[in-house]
Amino acid sequence: MAIHTNLYLLVFLPAVLIIYQLVPRKARWGVLLAASYALYISFSKYLVLLLMATAAFTYAIGRWMDKIGNDCEEKQKECTDRKQKSEVKKAFQKKRVTALRVGVLVLLGILFYVNYYNFVAQNCNIFLGKIGAQLPMAKVMFPMGISFYTLEAVGYMADVYWERYPAEKNLGKLALFLSFFPQIMEGPIARYPDTSDALFAGEPLRMENLNEGFLRIIWGLFKKMVVSDRLTLLTNHIFDNYKEYHGSFIVLAAIAYTVQLYLEFSGSIDIVIGSGKFFGVTIPENFNQPFSAQSAAEFWRRWHMSLGNWFKNYVFYPITVSPMVKNWNKMARKKYGKYWAMVGTSAMALFPVWVATGVWHGAGWKYLFYGMYYFVILLLGVALEPLKEKRNKMLGIDPNAWWFKTLRILKTWVIIFTGELFFNAKNLTAGFHMFFSIFGNFHISSIWKYFPDVITAGDVWAICVGSVIVWIVGFLKENGVDVRGRILGARTRYKWGIYYLIIFAILTFGAYGTGYQPVDLIYAGF
Amino acid sequence: MEELLEILRDIDDSVDYEKETALIDDHILDSFGIITLISEIEEHFDIEVDAAEMTPENFNSAQAMWKMIQRLQEN
């Protein structure tokens, strides 16, 4: 039961809302937990046990670290001077590090086994085969959402270790944070303080939340069903038969897939956020007009923001301030100067972030390439910054001029489309084949002549008009006009007029009927 | 405090650091700016900034950074 299906939207969600409202306030978080596990069982069956075990394990590690902290405080009370206190703290800190390491290694170990064991074994066997050895392949079932809830659990343990908040004392409540049903399939990856208070508060249903949530859900369905699901037929056709296409068709496929992915993923996140809003839970945003970004670095601050923030908080910053990197930085500042020290430190912190971002998306060389692609582009961005400033001064370019901003946005689009071409290619070899075939036989006019007949002219119209509507709403938001806020603040008859218009558009122009298959959530597979 | 403001202006002189209170939340100071900032404040104020301190609350304003620096100097 995925979150974009009728079963979820018309049966499951209303049923949970009714039960939630009927039970006493104190027990409402229990309803949300039961609903979350019920939804999880509907698509992962007995693998719900792994989700439960992860919650119990994360809970135990958190409580263990808290206990060590309390024991430390008790011991410090017996100390007579600051030096003694500091030594006691150091000794207990070692124990807390051990607890954190155990927690992180176990959870990431499971994630690694589920996602990458067969991939690693397959690649190792290429070499092991030469000496007559073989690593066995494993029959692994993929637990839905494991990439998302594992990162939430690791983030929680790290925050408790850093004493940003105390460990949760109620196992059920922690389990709810890790498994809240709208978020379990595609995120966003929340930090504990983002949603915990609202999840456990048991706020009654409120009309303003229901309104906001409803608008968000139908907007998400519009993006997914009117535009994204129609584009799936076109992109699947070209990516599956990539050897038959070249030049302008590959560019078209790369652009179409990027639009499809954005509208599918952001549309699903709209449904997630809308569902959470019904219960008064504000789930963190995951997108912020990513195609308005003027650089690749800015793009990643606007696209899949919760994943970017997770890597920034739990990988990038800890590496930046780790003793090894700091010592290198100090040495490099003296020996090579501030500029090279900064570039080197950036490389050391960015490299693991982008290896991890690549492999987080799945097992395959293309994902690793995707990560390395952005690593190189982001590092070049840092390294070339002084040169860019010099160029602007020399040529008298105003970086805030509209034409310069537009050029930067267009350059960022090229970077994004190229990245998504490799991301969605069948494999890395196919990605390179498609990329190099762009430069042969590039004729825009051939698009009209040989357009694949997998979608009709009507589909093209629906895609174009739908995309333009989404773009206008995003453009207005970027320029300070909150369209959603204005609709919600409008008189009831206007508000409902717009609701009906969106629902009418989904029912009339949504991808239904013969030839169409319900399109799965793309990020639920990661 | 003036020394900290000079470090910040050296990273980006177009920001009014005495008034700005959302340096991280509004992405005025990006991750790469933070790398330079950490190196500079550790060197100038003889402190060690560890991972636990890397929160938006500690870096959203010059005032918050100054408070963190003073706290770390006391420890």
Coordinates of C-alpha atoms in Angstrom, one line a residue:
Chain A
M1 CA 0.0 0.0 0.0
A2 CA 2.1 2.9 -1.3
I3 CA 1.2 6.4 -0.2
H4 CA -0.1 7.5 -3.7
T5 CA -2.6 4.6 -4.0
N6 CA -6.4 4.9 -3.6
L7 CA -6.2 2.3 -0.8
Y8 CA -3.9 4.6 1.2
L9 CA -5.6 7.9 0.4
L10 CA -9.2 6.9 0.5
V11 CA -9.3 4.0 3.0
F12 CA -6.1 3.8 5.2
L13 CA -5.5 7.5 5.9
P14 CA -9.2 8.4 6.7
A15 CA -9.5 5.3 8.9
V16 CA -6.4 6.3 10.9
L17 CA -7.6 9.8 11.2
I18 CA -11.0 8.6 12.6
I19 CA -9.4 6.2 15.1
Y20 CA -6.8 8.8 16.1
Q21 CA -9.5 11.3 16.9
L22 CA -11.6 8.8 18.8
V23 CA -9.0 7.6 21.3
P24 CA -7.9 9.6 24.3
R25 CA -5.1 12.2 23.6
K26 CA -2.5 10.3 25.6
A27 CA -2.9 7.1 23.6
R28 CA -2.9 8.8 20.1
W29 CA 0.8 8.2 19.5
G30 CA 0.0 4.5 20.0
V31 CA -2.5 4.7 17.2
L32 CA 0.1 6.3 14.9
L33 CA 2.6 3.5 15.9
A34 CA 0.1 0.7 15.2
A35 CA -0.9 2.4 11.9
S36 CA 2.8 2.7 10.9
Y37 CA 3.5 -1.0 11.6
A38 CA 0.3 -2.0 9.8
L39 CA 1.3 -0.1 6.7
Y40 CA 4.8 -1.5 6.9
I41 CA 3.5 -5.1 7.1
S42 CA 1.3 -4.4 4.0
F43 CA 4.4 -4.2 1.8
S44 CA 7.3 -5.8 3.8
K45 CA 5.4 -8.5 5.8
Y46 CA 7.7 -10.2 8.4
L47 CA 10.5 -7.7 7.7
V48 CA 8.7 -5.5 10.1
L49 CA 10.6 -7.5 12.7
L50 CA 13.8 -5.9 11.4
L51 CA 12.2 -2.4 11.8
M52 CA 11.2 -3.3 15.4
A53 CA 14.6 -4.7 16.2
T54 CA 16.3 -1.5 14.8
A55 CA 14.0 0.6 17.1
A56 CA 14.8 -1.6 20.1
F57 CA 18.5 -1.6 19.4
T58 CA 18.7 2.2 18.8
Y59 CA 16.7 2.7 22.1
A60 CA 19.2 0.5 24.0
I61 CA 22.2 2.3 22.6
G62 CA 20.7 5.7 23.5
R63 CA 19.8 4.6 27.0
W64 CA 23.3 3.0 27.4
M65 CA 25.0 6.3 26.5
D66 CA 22.7 8.2 28.9
K67 CA 23.5 5.8 31.7
I68 CA 27.3 6.2 31.1
G69 CA 26.7 10.0 31.2
N70 CA 24.8 9.8 34.5
D71 CA 27.4 7.5 36.1
C72 CA 30.0 10.0 35.0
E73 CA 28.2 12.9 36.7
E74 CA 27.9 10.8 39.9
K75 CA 31.6 10.0 39.8
Q76 CA 32.5 13.6 39.2
K77 CA 30.7 14.6 42.4
E78 CA 33.3 12.7 44.3
C79 CA 36.2 14.6 42.7
T80 CA 37.9 17.4 44.5
D81 CA 39.4 19.5 41.7
R82 CA 38.9 20.3 38.0
K83 CA 41.7 18.1 36.8
Q84 CA 40.3 15.0 38.4
K85 CA 36.9 15.8 37.0
S86 CA 38.3 16.2 33.5
E87 CA 40.1 12.8 33.8
V88 CA 36.9 11.1 35.0
K89 CA 35.0 12.7 32.0
K90 CA 37.6 11.4 29.6
A91 CA 37.4 7.9 31.0
F92 CA 33.6 7.8 30.7
Q93 CA 33.7 9.5 27.3
K94 CA 35.7 6.5 26.0
K95 CA 32.8 4.2 27.1
R96 CA 30.3 6.4 25.3
V97 CA 32.4 6.3 22.1
T98 CA 32.3 2.5 22.3
A99 CA 28.5 2.5 22.7
L100 CA 28.2 4.8 19.7
R101 CA 30.6 2.8 17.5
V102 CA 28.7 -0.4 18.3
G103 CA 25.4 1.2 17.4
V104 CA 26.6 2.8 14.2
L105 CA 28.5 -0.3 13.0
V106 CA 25.6 -2.7 13.6
L107 CA 23.0 -0.5 11.8
L108 CA 25.3 0.4 8.9
G109 CA 26.4 -3.2 8.7
I110 CA 22.8 -4.4 8.2
L111 CA 22.3 -1.6 5.6
F112 CA 25.5 -2.6 3.8
Y113 CA 24.6 -6.3 3.9
V114 CA 21.1 -5.8 2.5
N115 CA 22.1 -3.3 -0.2
Y116 CA 25.6 -4.1 -1.2
Y117 CA 26.7 -7.6 -0.2
N118 CA 25.8 -9.3 -3.5
F119 CA 27.3 -6.4 -5.5
V120 CA 30.6 -6.6 -3.5
A121 CA 30.6 -10.4 -3.8
Q122 CA 30.0 -10.3 -7.5
N123 CA 32.9 -7.9 -8.0
C124 CA 35.2 -9.8 -5.7
N125 CA 34.4 -13.1 -7.5
I126 CA 35.8 -11.6 -10.7
F127 CA 39.3 -11.7 -9.0
L128 CA 38.6 -14.7 -6.7
G129 CA 37.6 -16.8 -9.7
K130 CA 41.1 -16.7 -11.0
I131 CA 42.3 -18.5 -7.9
G132 CA 39.4 -20.9 -7.9
A133 CA 37.5 -19.3 -4.9
Q134 CA 34.0 -17.9 -4.9
L135 CA 32.0 -15.8 -2.4
P136 CA 28.5 -17.2 -2.1
M137 CA 25.6 -15.0 -3.3
A138 CA 22.9 -14.2 -0.6
K139 CA 19.2 -14.3 -1.1
V140 CA 18.4 -10.9 0.5
M141 CA 14.9 -9.5 0.9
F142 CA 14.9 -5.7 0.7
P143 CA 13.3 -4.1 3.8
M144 CA 11.4 -1.1 2.5
G145 CA 12.7 2.2 3.9
I146 CA 15.8 0.8 5.4
S147 CA 18.0 3.4 3.9
F148 CA 15.8 6.1 5.4
Y149 CA 15.2 4.8 8.9
T150 CA 18.8 3.6 9.4
L151 CA 20.0 7.2 8.8
E152 CA 17.4 8.5 11.2
A153 CA 18.5 6.0 13.8
V154 CA 22.3 6.8 13.3
G155 CA 21.6 10.5 13.5
Y156 CA 19.6 10.0 16.7
M157 CA 22.4 8.0 18.3
A158 CA 25.1 10.6 17.3
D159 CA 23.0 13.4 18.7
V160 CA 22.5 11.6 22.0
Y161 CA 26.3 11.0 22.1
W162 CA 27.0 14.7 21.5
E163 CA 24.4 15.4 24.3
R164 CA 22.2 17.5 22.0
Y165 CA 19.2 16.0 23.7
P166 CA 18.7 13.1 26.2
A167 CA 17.8 9.6 25.0
E168 CA 14.1 8.8 24.7
K169 CA 12.9 6.9 27.7
N170 CA 9.9 5.3 26.0
L171 CA 10.7 2.6 23.5
G172 CA 7.3 2.9 21.7
K173 CA 7.8 6.6 21.1
L174 CA 11.3 6.1 19.6
A175 CA 9.8 3.3 17.5
L176 CA 7.2 5.8 16.2
F177 CA 9.8 8.4 15.3
L178 CA 11.7 5.8 13.2
S179 CA 8.6 4.3 11.5
F180 CA 6.0 7.1 11.2
F181 CA 4.0 5.8 8.3
P182 CA 4.0 8.8 5.8
Q183 CA 7.8 9.0 6.0
I184 CA 8.8 5.3 6.0
M185 CA 8.9 4.8 2.2
E186 CA 10.7 7.9 0.9
G187 CA 11.7 10.0 3.9
P188 CA 12.3 12.9 4.4
I189 CA 15.0 11.9 6.9
A190 CA 14.1 13.7 10.0
R191 CA 16.1 14.5 13.1
Y192 CA 14.5 13.5 16.4
P193 CA 13.6 17.1 17.5
D194 CA 12.0 17.8 14.1
T195 CA 9.0 15.6 14.6
S196 CA 9.1 14.0 18.1
D197 CA 7.2 16.6 20.1
A198 CA 4.3 16.8 17.6
L199 CA 4.2 13.0 17.1
F200 CA 3.8 12.4 20.8
A201 CA 1.5 15.4 21.6
G202 CA -1.7 13.8 20.3
E203 CA -3.1 17.1 19.2
P204 CA -6.7 16.9 18.1
L205 CA -7.5 17.2 14.4
R206 CA -7.8 20.8 13.4
M207 CA -9.5 22.3 10.4
E208 CA -6.5 24.4 9.4
N209 CA -4.3 21.4 9.5
L210 CA -6.8 19.3 7.5
N211 CA -7.0 22.1 4.9
E212 CA -3.3 22.5 4.6
G213 CA -2.7 18.7 4.4
F214 CA -5.4 18.2 1.9
L215 CA -4.1 20.9 -0.5
R216 CA -0.6 19.5 -0.1
I217 CA -1.7 16.0 -1.0
I218 CA -3.7 16.9 -4.1
W219 CA -0.8 19.1 -5.3
G220 CA 1.5 16.2 -4.9
L221 CA -0.8 13.9 -6.8
F222 CA -1.1 16.5 -9.6
K223 CA 2.7 16.6 -10.0
K224 CA 3.0 12.8 -9.9
M225 CA 0.0 11.7 -11.9
V226 CA -0.4 14.5 -14.5
V227 CA 3.3 15.0 -15.4
S228 CA 5.7 12.5 -13.9
D229 CA 3.8 9.2 -14.5
R230 CA 3.2 10.2 -18.2
L231 CA 6.9 11.0 -18.6
T232 CA 7.8 7.5 -17.3
L233 CA 6.6 5.9 -20.5
L234 CA 8.9 8.1 -22.6
T235 CA 12.0 7.9 -20.4
N236 CA 11.6 4.1 -19.9
H237 CA 11.4 3.7 -23.7
I238 CA 14.5 5.7 -24.5
F239 CA 16.6 4.5 -21.6
D240 CA 15.7 0.9 -22.3
N241 CA 16.4 1.2 -26.0
Y242 CA 19.3 3.7 -25.7
K243 CA 21.2 2.1 -28.6
E244 CA 18.5 3.1 -31.0
Y245 CA 18.7 6.7 -30.0
H246 CA 21.4 9.4 -30.2
G247 CA 21.9 13.1 -30.2
S248 CA 18.9 15.2 -29.4
F249 CA 16.9 12.2 -28.2
I250 CA 19.4 11.5 -25.4
V251 CA 19.3 15.1 -24.4
L252 CA 15.5 14.9 -24.4
A253 CA 15.6 11.8 -22.3
A254 CA 18.0 13.3 -19.8
I255 CA 15.8 16.4 -19.4
A256 CA 12.6 14.4 -19.3
Y257 CA 14.0 12.0 -16.7
T258 CA 15.1 14.9 -14.5
V259 CA 11.7 16.5 -14.7
Q260 CA 10.0 13.1 -14.0
L261 CA 12.2 12.4 -11.0
Y262 CA 11.7 15.9 -9.5
L263 CA 7.9 15.9 -9.9
E264 CA 7.6 12.3 -8.8
F265 CA 9.9 12.6 -5.7
S266 CA 8.7 16.1 -4.7
G267 CA 5.1 15.1 -5.4
S268 CA 5.4 12.1 -3.2
I269 CA 7.0 14.2 -0.5
D270 CA 4.0 16.6 -0.8
I271 CA 1.8 13.6 0.0
V272 CA 4.1 12.7 2.9
I273 CA 4.1 16.2 4.4
G274 CA 0.3 16.6 3.8
S275 CA -0.4 13.3 5.6
G276 CA 1.8 14.4 8.5
K277 CA 0.0 17.8 8.7
F278 CA -3.3 16.1 9.2
F279 CA -2.0 14.9 12.6
G280 CA -0.4 18.3 13.4
V281 CA 3.1 16.9 12.6
T282 CA 5.3 19.3 10.5
I283 CA 7.6 17.0 8.5
P284 CA 10.8 18.8 7.2
E285 CA 10.8 20.0 3.6
N286 CA 12.9 18.1 1.1
F287 CA 12.9 20.5 -1.9
N288 CA 13.2 24.2 -2.3
Q289 CA 12.9 25.1 -6.0
P290 CA 16.1 23.1 -7.0
F291 CA 16.1 24.4 -10.6
S292 CA 16.6 28.0 -9.4
A293 CA 20.1 27.0 -8.1
Q294 CA 23.0 28.9 -9.5
S295 CA 25.6 26.2 -8.8
A296 CA 25.8 22.5 -8.1
A297 CA 26.5 23.2 -4.4
E298 CA 23.4 25.3 -4.2
F299 CA 21.4 22.6 -6.1
W300 CA 22.2 20.1 -3.4
R301 CA 21.1 22.6 -0.7
R302 CA 17.7 22.6 -2.5
W303 CA 17.3 19.0 -3.7
H304 CA 16.7 16.1 -1.3
M305 CA 17.6 18.5 1.4
S306 CA 17.1 16.0 4.3
L307 CA 19.7 13.7 2.8
G308 CA 22.1 16.6 2.2
N309 CA 21.6 17.9 5.7
W310 CA 22.2 14.4 7.2
F311 CA 25.5 14.0 5.4
K312 CA 26.5 17.5 6.3
N313 CA 25.7 17.0 10.0
Y314 CA 26.9 13.5 10.5
V315 CA 29.7 13.1 7.9
F316 CA 31.0 16.4 6.6
Y317 CA 31.3 18.4 9.8
P318 CA 32.6 15.5 12.0
I319 CA 35.3 14.9 9.4
T320 CA 36.1 18.6 9.1
V321 CA 36.8 18.9 12.8
S322 CA 38.4 15.4 13.3
P323 CA 41.9 15.5 14.7
M324 CA 43.4 14.0 11.5
V325 CA 41.9 16.6 9.2
K326 CA 42.6 19.4 11.7
N327 CA 46.3 18.4 12.0
W328 CA 46.6 18.3 8.2
N329 CA 44.9 21.6 7.9
K330 CA 47.3 23.2 10.4
M331 CA 50.3 21.8 8.6
A332 CA 49.0 22.8 5.2
R333 CA 48.3 26.3 6.2
K334 CA 51.9 26.8 7.3
K335 CA 53.4 24.9 4.3
Y336 CA 51.1 25.7 1.4
G337 CA 49.0 28.7 2.6
K338 CA 45.4 29.2 3.4
Y339 CA 44.0 28.5 0.0
W340 CA 45.5 25.1 -0.5
A341 CA 44.7 24.1 3.1
M342 CA 41.0 25.0 2.4
V343 CA 40.9 23.1 -0.9
G344 CA 42.6 20.0 0.7
T345 CA 40.3 20.0 3.7
S346 CA 37.3 20.4 1.5
A347 CA 38.5 17.4 -0.6
M348 CA 39.0 15.3 2.5
A349 CA 35.5 16.1 3.9
L350 CA 33.7 16.0 0.5
F351 CA 35.1 12.7 -0.7
P352 CA 33.5 10.4 1.9
V353 CA 30.3 12.4 1.7
W354 CA 30.0 11.8 -2.1
V355 CA 31.1 8.2 -2.0
A356 CA 28.4 7.7 0.6
T357 CA 25.8 9.7 -1.3
G358 CA 26.5 7.6 -4.4
V359 CA 26.3 4.2 -2.8
W360 CA 23.3 5.2 -0.6
H361 CA 21.3 5.3 -3.8
G362 CA 22.0 1.7 -4.6
A363 CA 24.5 -1.0 -5.5
G364 CA 26.1 -0.3 -8.9
W365 CA 29.1 1.4 -10.4
K366 CA 26.8 4.1 -11.9
Y367 CA 25.8 5.3 -8.4
L368 CA 29.5 5.5 -7.3
F369 CA 30.2 7.4 -10.5
Y370 CA 27.2 9.7 -9.8
G371 CA 28.7 10.5 -6.4
M372 CA 32.2 11.1 -7.8
Y373 CA 30.8 13.3 -10.5
Y374 CA 29.4 15.7 -7.9
F375 CA 32.5 15.4 -5.8
V376 CA 34.7 16.6 -8.7
I377 CA 32.2 19.4 -9.6
L378 CA 31.8 20.7 -6.0
L379 CA 35.5 20.6 -5.4
L380 CA 36.2 22.5 -8.6
G381 CA 33.6 25.0 -7.5
V382 CA 35.6 25.6 -4.3
A383 CA 39.0 25.6 -6.0
L384 CA 38.0 28.0 -8.8
E385 CA 36.2 30.5 -6.5
P386 CA 39.2 33.0 -6.4
L387 CA 39.7 32.7 -10.1
K388 CA 36.0 33.4 -10.7
E389 CA 36.1 36.5 -8.5
K390 CA 39.2 37.7 -10.4
R391 CA 37.4 37.1 -13.7
N392 CA 34.4 39.1 -12.6
K393 CA 36.5 42.0 -11.5
M394 CA 38.6 42.0 -14.7
L395 CA 35.6 41.9 -17.0
G396 CA 33.5 44.2 -14.8
I397 CA 30.8 41.5 -14.4
D398 CA 28.2 42.2 -11.7
P399 CA 27.5 38.7 -10.2
N400 CA 23.9 39.9 -9.3
A401 CA 23.1 41.0 -12.9
W402 CA 20.1 39.0 -14.2
W403 CA 21.8 37.8 -17.4
F404 CA 24.8 36.4 -15.3
K405 CA 22.4 34.7 -12.9
T406 CA 20.5 33.2 -15.8
L407 CA 23.7 31.9 -17.4
R408 CA 24.7 30.3 -14.0
I409 CA 21.3 28.7 -13.7
L410 CA 21.6 27.3 -17.3
K411 CA 25.1 25.9 -16.5
T412 CA 23.7 24.3 -13.4
W413 CA 20.9 22.7 -15.4
V414 CA 23.5 21.1 -17.8
I415 CA 25.3 19.7 -14.8
I416 CA 22.1 18.3 -13.3
F417 CA 20.8 16.8 -16.6
T418 CA 24.1 15.1 -17.2
G419 CA 24.2 13.7 -13.6
E420 CA 20.7 12.3 -14.0
L421 CA 21.5 10.7 -17.4
F422 CA 24.1 8.5 -15.6
F423 CA 21.9 8.0 -12.6
N424 CA 19.1 6.5 -14.6
A425 CA 21.2 4.7 -17.2
K426 CA 20.9 0.9 -17.1
N427 CA 24.6 0.7 -16.0
L428 CA 27.7 2.8 -16.2
T429 CA 28.6 1.5 -19.7
A430 CA 25.2 2.5 -21.0
G431 CA 25.6 5.9 -19.3
F432 CA 28.8 6.6 -21.2
H433 CA 27.3 5.2 -24.4
M434 CA 24.4 7.6 -24.1
F435 CA 26.5 10.5 -23.0
F436 CA 28.9 10.3 -26.0
S437 CA 26.1 9.6 -28.4
I438 CA 24.8 13.1 -27.7
F439 CA 27.7 14.5 -29.8
G440 CA 26.8 12.6 -32.9
N441 CA 23.8 13.4 -35.1
F442 CA 22.5 16.1 -32.9
H443 CA 19.4 17.5 -34.8
I444 CA 16.7 19.1 -32.8
S445 CA 14.3 18.8 -35.8
S446 CA 14.6 15.0 -35.8
I447 CA 12.7 15.0 -32.4
W448 CA 9.5 16.0 -34.1
K449 CA 10.1 13.6 -37.0
Y450 CA 11.0 10.5 -35.1
F451 CA 9.3 11.1 -31.7
P452 CA 8.6 7.7 -30.1
D453 CA 5.0 6.8 -30.3
V454 CA 4.9 5.6 -26.7
I455 CA 3.1 8.8 -25.7
T456 CA 0.5 10.7 -27.6
A457 CA 0.3 14.4 -28.5
G458 CA -2.2 14.7 -25.7
D459 CA 0.3 13.4 -23.2
V460 CA 2.9 15.9 -24.4
W461 CA 0.4 18.7 -23.9
A462 CA -0.5 17.5 -20.4
I463 CA 3.2 17.2 -19.5
C464 CA 4.0 20.7 -20.8
V465 CA 1.1 22.5 -19.3
G466 CA 1.5 20.6 -16.0
S467 CA 5.2 21.4 -15.9
V468 CA 4.6 25.1 -16.6
I469 CA 2.0 25.3 -13.8
V470 CA 4.5 23.7 -11.4
W471 CA 7.2 26.0 -12.6
I472 CA 5.1 29.2 -12.2
V473 CA 4.2 28.2 -8.6
G474 CA 7.9 27.6 -7.9
F475 CA 8.9 30.8 -9.6
L476 CA 6.4 32.8 -7.5
K477 CA 7.6 31.1 -4.3
E478 CA 11.2 31.9 -5.2
N479 CA 10.1 35.5 -5.5
G480 CA 8.3 35.7 -2.2
V481 CA 4.7 34.8 -3.3
D482 CA 3.4 31.9 -1.3
V483 CA 0.7 30.5 -3.6
R484 CA -0.3 27.7 -1.2
G485 CA -0.6 30.2 1.7
R486 CA -2.7 32.5 -0.4
I487 CA -5.1 29.7 -1.4
L488 CA -5.4 28.6 2.2
G489 CA -6.1 32.2 3.3
A490 CA -8.7 32.7 0.6
R491 CA -12.5 32.7 1.1
T492 CA -14.0 29.2 1.4
R493 CA -15.7 29.2 -2.0
Y494 CA -12.5 30.3 -3.8
K495 CA -10.4 27.8 -1.8
W496 CA -12.7 24.9 -2.6
G497 CA -12.9 26.1 -6.2
I498 CA -9.2 25.6 -6.5
Y499 CA -9.3 22.3 -4.7
Y500 CA -12.0 21.1 -7.2
L501 CA -9.9 22.4 -10.1
I502 CA -6.8 20.4 -9.0
I503 CA -8.9 17.3 -8.3
F504 CA -10.6 17.7 -11.8
A505 CA -7.1 18.0 -13.4
I506 CA -5.9 14.9 -11.7
L507 CA -9.0 12.9 -12.6
T508 CA -9.1 14.2 -16.2
F509 CA -5.4 14.5 -17.1
G510 CA -3.8 12.1 -14.6
A511 CA -2.2 9.0 -16.1
Y512 CA -4.9 6.4 -16.1
G513 CA -6.4 4.0 -18.5
T514 CA -5.2 1.4 -21.0
G515 CA -1.5 1.3 -21.6
Y516 CA -0.7 2.9 -18.2
Q517 CA 0.6 0.9 -15.2
P518 CA 0.6 2.4 -11.7
V519 CA 4.1 3.9 -11.4
D520 CA 6.0 2.9 -8.3
L521 CA 7.6 5.5 -6.0
I522 CA 11.2 5.9 -7.4
Y523 CA 12.9 6.7 -4.1
A524 CA 11.1 3.9 -2.3
G525 CA 13.5 1.6 -4.1
F526 CA 16.6 3.2 -2.5
Chain B
M1 CA 34.5 40.1 19.5
E2 CA 36.2 42.5 17.1
E3 CA 38.8 39.9 16.2
L4 CA 36.0 37.4 15.4
L5 CA 34.2 40.0 13.2
E6 CA 37.4 40.6 11.3
I7 CA 37.7 36.8 10.6
L8 CA 34.1 36.7 9.4
R9 CA 34.6 39.8 7.2
D10 CA 37.6 38.2 5.7
I11 CA 35.5 35.2 4.6
D12 CA 32.7 37.4 3.2
D13 CA 32.7 41.1 3.6
S14 CA 29.2 41.6 2.1
V15 CA 27.4 40.5 5.3
D16 CA 26.5 42.6 8.3
Y17 CA 27.6 40.2 11.0
E18 CA 26.5 42.4 13.9
K19 CA 22.9 42.1 12.8
E20 CA 22.6 38.8 11.0
T21 CA 21.1 36.0 13.0
A22 CA 20.6 33.2 10.5
L23 CA 24.0 32.7 8.9
I24 CA 23.6 29.0 8.7
D25 CA 19.8 28.7 8.4
D26 CA 19.8 31.1 5.4
H27 CA 23.0 29.5 3.9
I28 CA 24.8 32.9 4.1
L29 CA 27.8 30.9 5.6
D30 CA 28.1 27.7 3.6
S31 CA 29.9 24.5 4.6
F32 CA 33.2 25.6 2.9
G33 CA 33.0 29.0 4.7
I34 CA 32.7 27.0 8.0
I35 CA 35.9 25.1 7.2
T36 CA 37.8 28.3 6.9
L37 CA 36.1 29.8 10.0
I38 CA 36.9 26.8 12.2
S39 CA 40.6 26.9 11.3
E40 CA 40.7 30.7 11.9
I41 CA 39.0 30.7 15.3
E42 CA 40.9 27.7 16.6
E43 CA 44.2 29.5 15.6
H44 CA 43.2 33.0 16.9
F45 CA 41.5 32.0 20.1
D46 CA 43.5 28.8 21.0
I47 CA 40.5 26.5 21.3
E48 CA 39.4 23.1 20.0
V49 CA 36.0 23.0 18.2
D50 CA 34.8 19.4 18.2
A51 CA 31.9 17.8 16.3
A52 CA 29.4 18.3 19.2
E53 CA 29.7 22.1 18.7
M54 CA 28.8 21.9 15.0
T55 CA 25.2 23.0 15.4
P56 CA 23.4 25.9 13.6
E57 CA 22.7 27.5 17.1
N58 CA 26.5 27.9 17.6
F59 CA 27.1 29.5 14.2
N60 CA 23.9 31.4 13.2
S61 CA 25.3 34.7 14.5
A62 CA 28.6 36.3 15.5
Q63 CA 27.2 36.7 19.0
A64 CA 26.4 32.9 19.2
M65 CA 29.9 32.1 17.9
W66 CA 31.5 34.5 20.4
K67 CA 29.6 32.8 23.3
M68 CA 30.8 29.4 22.1
I69 CA 34.4 30.7 21.9
Q70 CA 34.2 32.1 25.4
R71 CA 32.7 28.8 26.7
L72 CA 35.4 26.7 25.1
Q73 CA 38.1 29.0 26.4
E74 CA 36.8 28.5 30.0
N75 CA 36.9 24.7 29.7

